[in-house]
Amino acid sequence: MKLTKHAHACVTVEKDDTRLVIDPGTFTPDAADAVARAHAVLITHEHFDHFDEELVAAALETQPDLHVYGTKAVAATLGGHGGRVHAVAAGDTVTIGSITATVHGHRHAPIHADIPCPDNVGYLLDDGALYHPGDAYFAPDAPVHTLLLPTSGPWTKLGEAADYVRAVKPERIIQIHELMLSELGQHSTANLLGEKGLTGIPITRLEPGTTITLK
């Protein structure tokens, strides 16, 4: 399985002849290109930095074989498109080509009492090879090899992030959701949360466009 990091929360995952894109949002400049080459799009929740509604809707019109998976709110926004838009929730399992994804979690992490929390789901791919949590510190009840760890945003807290990594116990951490951190902030965060910091687990910072092999 190969992972390509895009800006912010978006990643492309490839295995054999299957290509998935997770969370193509408006903060990701090359999201349209990534989605154009995808067999399926997985959306964790409806916030614009994870779900570019216009982009995904347009792709459904021009790519007749594209399937989209997301929360009920995401599915309702897009419409049915002949059964190619699927509402998913915790406990569901979906198979797209050679990749299997299980769905975990329920709600977006709280930002403030005055701001509603939408539904948020995480996707665990191929028996724990990769976990994308969206905007939540939800630990799936399953082994995780590579954890995509959000490190910036109005809901994130470094102390909670450290406890989250300790709960998940991944073998590897890759930083996502990083655009609100300066270069200095990203270094500081990696030092605090990484191998020599609070978690003892290496944290990898990938420049957008970088592709790596997971396992």
Short mmCIF file of C-alpha atoms in Angstrom, two decimals:
data_model
loop_
_atom_site.label_atom_id
_atom_site.label_comp_id
_atom_site.label_asym_id
_atom_site.label_seq_id
_atom_site.Cartn_x
_atom_site.Cartn_y
_atom_site.Cartn_z
CA MET A 1 0.00 0.00 0.00
CA LYS A 2 1.27 3.46 -0.97
CA LEU A 3 0.33 6.78 0.61
CA THR A 4 0.60 10.18 -1.06
CA LYS A 5 0.37 13.19 1.23
CA HIS A 6 -1.50 16.22 -0.05
CA ALA A 7 -1.85 19.56 1.72
CA HIS A 8 -3.72 19.56 5.03
CA ALA A 9 -5.97 16.54 5.68
CA CYS A 10 -6.04 14.96 2.21
CA VAL A 11 -4.22 11.76 1.28
CA THR A 12 -4.28 9.33 -1.63
CA VAL A 13 -3.97 5.61 -0.92
CA GLU A 14 -3.05 3.10 -3.61
CA LYS A 15 -2.98 -0.69 -3.54
CA ASP A 16 -2.72 -2.87 -6.63
CA ASP A 17 -5.02 -1.12 -9.13
CA THR A 18 -7.20 0.63 -6.51
CA ARG A 19 -6.85 4.32 -5.70
CA LEU A 20 -8.71 6.08 -2.86
CA VAL A 21 -8.68 9.74 -1.86
CA ILE A 22 -9.56 10.69 1.71
CA ASP A 23 -10.78 14.19 2.65
CA PRO A 24 -10.19 16.33 -0.45
CA GLY A 25 -11.01 19.75 0.98
CA THR A 26 -10.68 23.36 -0.08
CA PHE A 27 -7.27 23.71 1.61
CA THR A 28 -5.80 21.12 -0.78
CA PRO A 29 -4.74 22.81 -4.06
CA ASP A 30 -4.39 19.57 -6.07
CA ALA A 31 -7.55 17.91 -4.72
CA ALA A 32 -9.30 17.97 -8.11
CA ASP A 33 -6.41 16.15 -9.78
CA ALA A 34 -6.29 13.56 -7.00
CA VAL A 35 -10.03 12.91 -7.20
CA ALA A 36 -9.92 12.72 -11.01
CA ARG A 37 -7.65 9.68 -10.75
CA ALA A 38 -9.55 7.98 -7.89
CA HIS A 39 -11.92 5.02 -7.83
CA ALA A 40 -13.50 6.25 -4.59
CA VAL A 41 -13.49 9.21 -2.23
CA LEU A 42 -13.83 8.82 1.55
CA ILE A 43 -15.01 11.82 3.56
CA THR A 44 -14.70 11.95 7.35
CA HIS A 45 -17.07 14.90 7.88
CA GLU A 46 -18.67 17.89 6.21
CA HIS A 47 -16.26 20.73 7.12
CA PHE A 48 -14.92 22.51 4.03
CA ASP A 49 -11.26 21.76 4.74
CA HIS A 50 -12.09 18.04 4.45
CA PHE A 51 -14.97 18.10 1.95
CA ASP A 52 -14.95 20.36 -1.09
CA GLU A 53 -18.61 19.91 -1.95
CA GLU A 54 -18.45 21.49 -5.41
CA LEU A 55 -15.35 19.54 -6.40
CA VAL A 56 -16.75 16.16 -5.34
CA ALA A 57 -20.17 16.85 -6.88
CA ALA A 58 -18.53 17.78 -10.18
CA ALA A 59 -16.40 14.62 -10.09
CA LEU A 60 -19.51 12.49 -9.62
CA GLU A 61 -20.95 14.05 -12.77
CA THR A 62 -17.87 13.53 -14.92
CA GLN A 63 -16.59 10.22 -13.50
CA PRO A 64 -19.38 7.64 -13.91
CA ASP A 65 -17.55 4.94 -11.93
CA LEU A 66 -16.63 7.13 -8.95
CA HIS A 67 -18.08 6.19 -5.55
CA VAL A 68 -18.16 8.47 -2.50
CA TYR A 69 -18.44 7.41 1.15
CA GLY A 70 -19.20 9.78 4.01
CA THR A 71 -21.46 10.66 6.91
CA LYS A 72 -25.21 11.08 6.48
CA ALA A 73 -24.73 14.84 6.17
CA VAL A 74 -22.15 14.43 3.41
CA ALA A 75 -24.35 11.92 1.55
CA ALA A 76 -27.41 14.16 1.86
CA THR A 77 -25.48 17.11 0.45
CA LEU A 78 -24.34 15.17 -2.63
CA GLY A 79 -27.51 13.20 -3.40
CA GLY A 80 -27.72 9.59 -4.57
CA HIS A 81 -26.05 9.69 -8.01
CA GLY A 82 -27.47 6.30 -8.91
CA GLY A 83 -26.32 4.60 -5.73
CA ARG A 84 -22.73 5.83 -5.97
CA VAL A 85 -22.94 7.99 -2.83
CA HIS A 86 -22.92 5.95 0.38
CA ALA A 87 -23.71 7.05 3.94
CA VAL A 88 -21.51 5.22 6.45
CA ALA A 89 -21.35 5.06 10.23
CA ALA A 90 -19.31 3.38 12.95
CA GLY A 91 -19.29 -0.39 12.57
CA ASP A 92 -19.64 -0.39 8.79
CA THR A 93 -17.20 -2.15 6.48
CA VAL A 94 -16.75 -1.17 2.85
CA THR A 95 -14.62 -2.78 0.16
CA ILE A 96 -13.37 -0.76 -2.79
CA GLY A 97 -11.35 -2.85 -5.21
CA SER A 98 -8.49 -4.40 -3.27
CA ILE A 99 -8.86 -2.11 -0.23
CA THR A 100 -11.16 -2.74 2.74
CA ALA A 101 -12.10 0.07 5.12
CA THR A 102 -13.80 -0.19 8.48
CA VAL A 103 -15.57 2.85 9.92
CA HIS A 104 -14.95 4.14 13.45
CA GLY A 105 -16.09 6.97 15.70
CA HIS A 106 -19.14 9.19 15.80
CA ARG A 107 -18.47 12.88 16.47
CA HIS A 108 -16.13 15.71 15.63
CA ALA A 109 -13.91 16.80 18.53
CA PRO A 110 -15.38 19.77 20.43
CA ILE A 111 -14.21 23.26 19.55
CA HIS A 112 -16.46 25.35 21.82
CA ALA A 113 -19.85 24.94 23.46
CA ASP A 114 -21.27 27.51 21.04
CA ILE A 115 -20.15 25.56 17.95
CA PRO A 116 -22.10 22.40 17.00
CA CYS A 117 -20.11 19.19 16.54
CA PRO A 118 -21.00 17.37 13.31
CA ASP A 119 -20.75 13.64 12.84
CA ASN A 120 -17.19 12.51 12.11
CA VAL A 121 -15.98 9.06 11.14
CA GLY A 122 -12.50 7.61 10.85
CA TYR A 123 -11.39 5.05 8.28
CA LEU A 124 -9.16 2.09 9.14
CA LEU A 125 -7.75 0.52 5.99
CA ASP A 126 -6.69 -3.07 5.39
CA ASP A 127 -6.67 -4.55 8.90
CA GLY A 128 -4.91 -1.57 10.45
CA ALA A 129 -2.40 -0.60 7.78
CA LEU A 130 -3.58 3.04 7.97
CA TYR A 131 -6.01 5.04 10.10
CA HIS A 132 -7.38 8.48 9.16
CA PRO A 133 -9.35 9.87 12.13
CA GLY A 134 -10.73 13.02 10.53
CA ASP A 135 -11.19 15.68 13.21
CA ALA A 136 -11.36 13.48 16.29
CA TYR A 137 -9.15 11.74 18.80
CA PHE A 138 -11.07 8.47 18.54
CA ALA A 139 -9.03 5.31 19.09
CA PRO A 140 -10.33 2.33 17.11
CA ASP A 141 -10.54 -0.96 18.93
CA ALA A 142 -8.07 -2.56 16.54
CA PRO A 143 -4.32 -2.51 15.90
CA VAL A 144 -3.04 0.45 13.86
CA HIS A 145 0.26 0.38 11.99
CA THR A 146 0.29 3.95 10.65
CA LEU A 147 -1.72 6.72 12.30
CA LEU A 148 -2.43 9.97 10.47
CA LEU A 149 -2.25 12.47 13.32
CA PRO A 150 -3.92 15.92 13.10
CA THR A 151 -1.60 18.54 14.60
CA SER A 152 -3.31 21.90 14.10
CA GLY A 153 -6.77 23.40 14.13
CA PRO A 154 -9.21 25.02 16.57
CA TRP A 155 -10.07 21.68 18.17
CA THR A 156 -6.57 20.22 18.58
CA LYS A 157 -4.64 20.09 21.85
CA LEU A 158 -1.12 18.71 22.05
CA GLY A 159 -1.67 17.08 25.43
CA GLU A 160 -4.76 15.28 24.13
CA ALA A 161 -2.87 14.35 20.97
CA ALA A 162 -0.15 12.71 23.05
CA ASP A 163 -2.70 10.75 25.07
CA TYR A 164 -4.44 9.77 21.84
CA VAL A 165 -1.25 8.36 20.35
CA ARG A 166 -0.63 6.45 23.56
CA ALA A 167 -4.14 4.98 23.35
CA VAL A 168 -3.84 3.97 19.68
CA LYS A 169 -0.27 2.63 20.04
CA PRO A 170 0.64 2.88 16.34
CA GLU A 171 3.99 1.80 14.99
CA ARG A 172 4.28 5.00 13.00
CA ILE A 173 2.79 8.51 13.00
CA ILE A 174 2.39 10.73 9.93
CA GLN A 175 1.42 14.34 10.49
CA ILE A 176 -1.72 15.69 8.79
CA HIS A 177 -3.99 18.72 9.30
CA GLU A 178 -0.89 20.86 9.73
CA LEU A 179 -1.60 24.03 7.73
CA MET A 180 -2.29 26.23 10.75
CA LEU A 181 1.24 25.63 12.08
CA SER A 182 4.29 27.61 11.00
CA GLU A 183 7.50 25.77 10.15
CA LEU A 184 8.71 26.42 13.70
CA GLY A 185 5.40 25.18 15.08
CA GLN A 186 5.61 21.97 13.10
CA HIS A 187 9.14 21.27 14.37
CA SER A 188 8.07 22.01 17.93
CA THR A 189 5.02 19.78 17.65
CA ALA A 190 7.02 16.92 16.16
CA ASN A 191 9.57 17.20 18.96
CA LEU A 192 6.88 17.17 21.63
CA LEU A 193 4.83 14.31 20.17
CA GLY A 194 7.51 12.22 18.49
CA GLU A 195 10.08 9.59 19.33
CA LYS A 196 12.00 11.74 21.83
CA GLY A 197 8.88 13.39 23.20
CA LEU A 198 5.71 12.28 24.94
CA THR A 199 4.83 9.27 22.80
CA GLY A 200 8.17 7.59 22.04
CA ILE A 201 6.94 6.91 18.48
CA PRO A 202 8.55 8.41 15.37
CA ILE A 203 6.47 11.14 13.73
CA THR A 204 6.97 11.72 10.01
CA ARG A 205 6.42 15.08 8.34
CA LEU A 206 5.75 14.71 4.62
CA GLU A 207 5.80 17.54 2.12
CA PRO A 208 2.69 17.63 -0.12
CA GLY A 209 3.20 15.39 -3.13
CA THR A 210 5.42 12.91 -1.28
CA THR A 211 4.62 9.22 -1.78
CA ILE A 212 5.73 6.50 0.62
CA THR A 213 5.15 2.77 1.00
CA LEU A 214 3.33 1.79 4.18
CA LYS A 215 3.52 -1.98 4.46
#
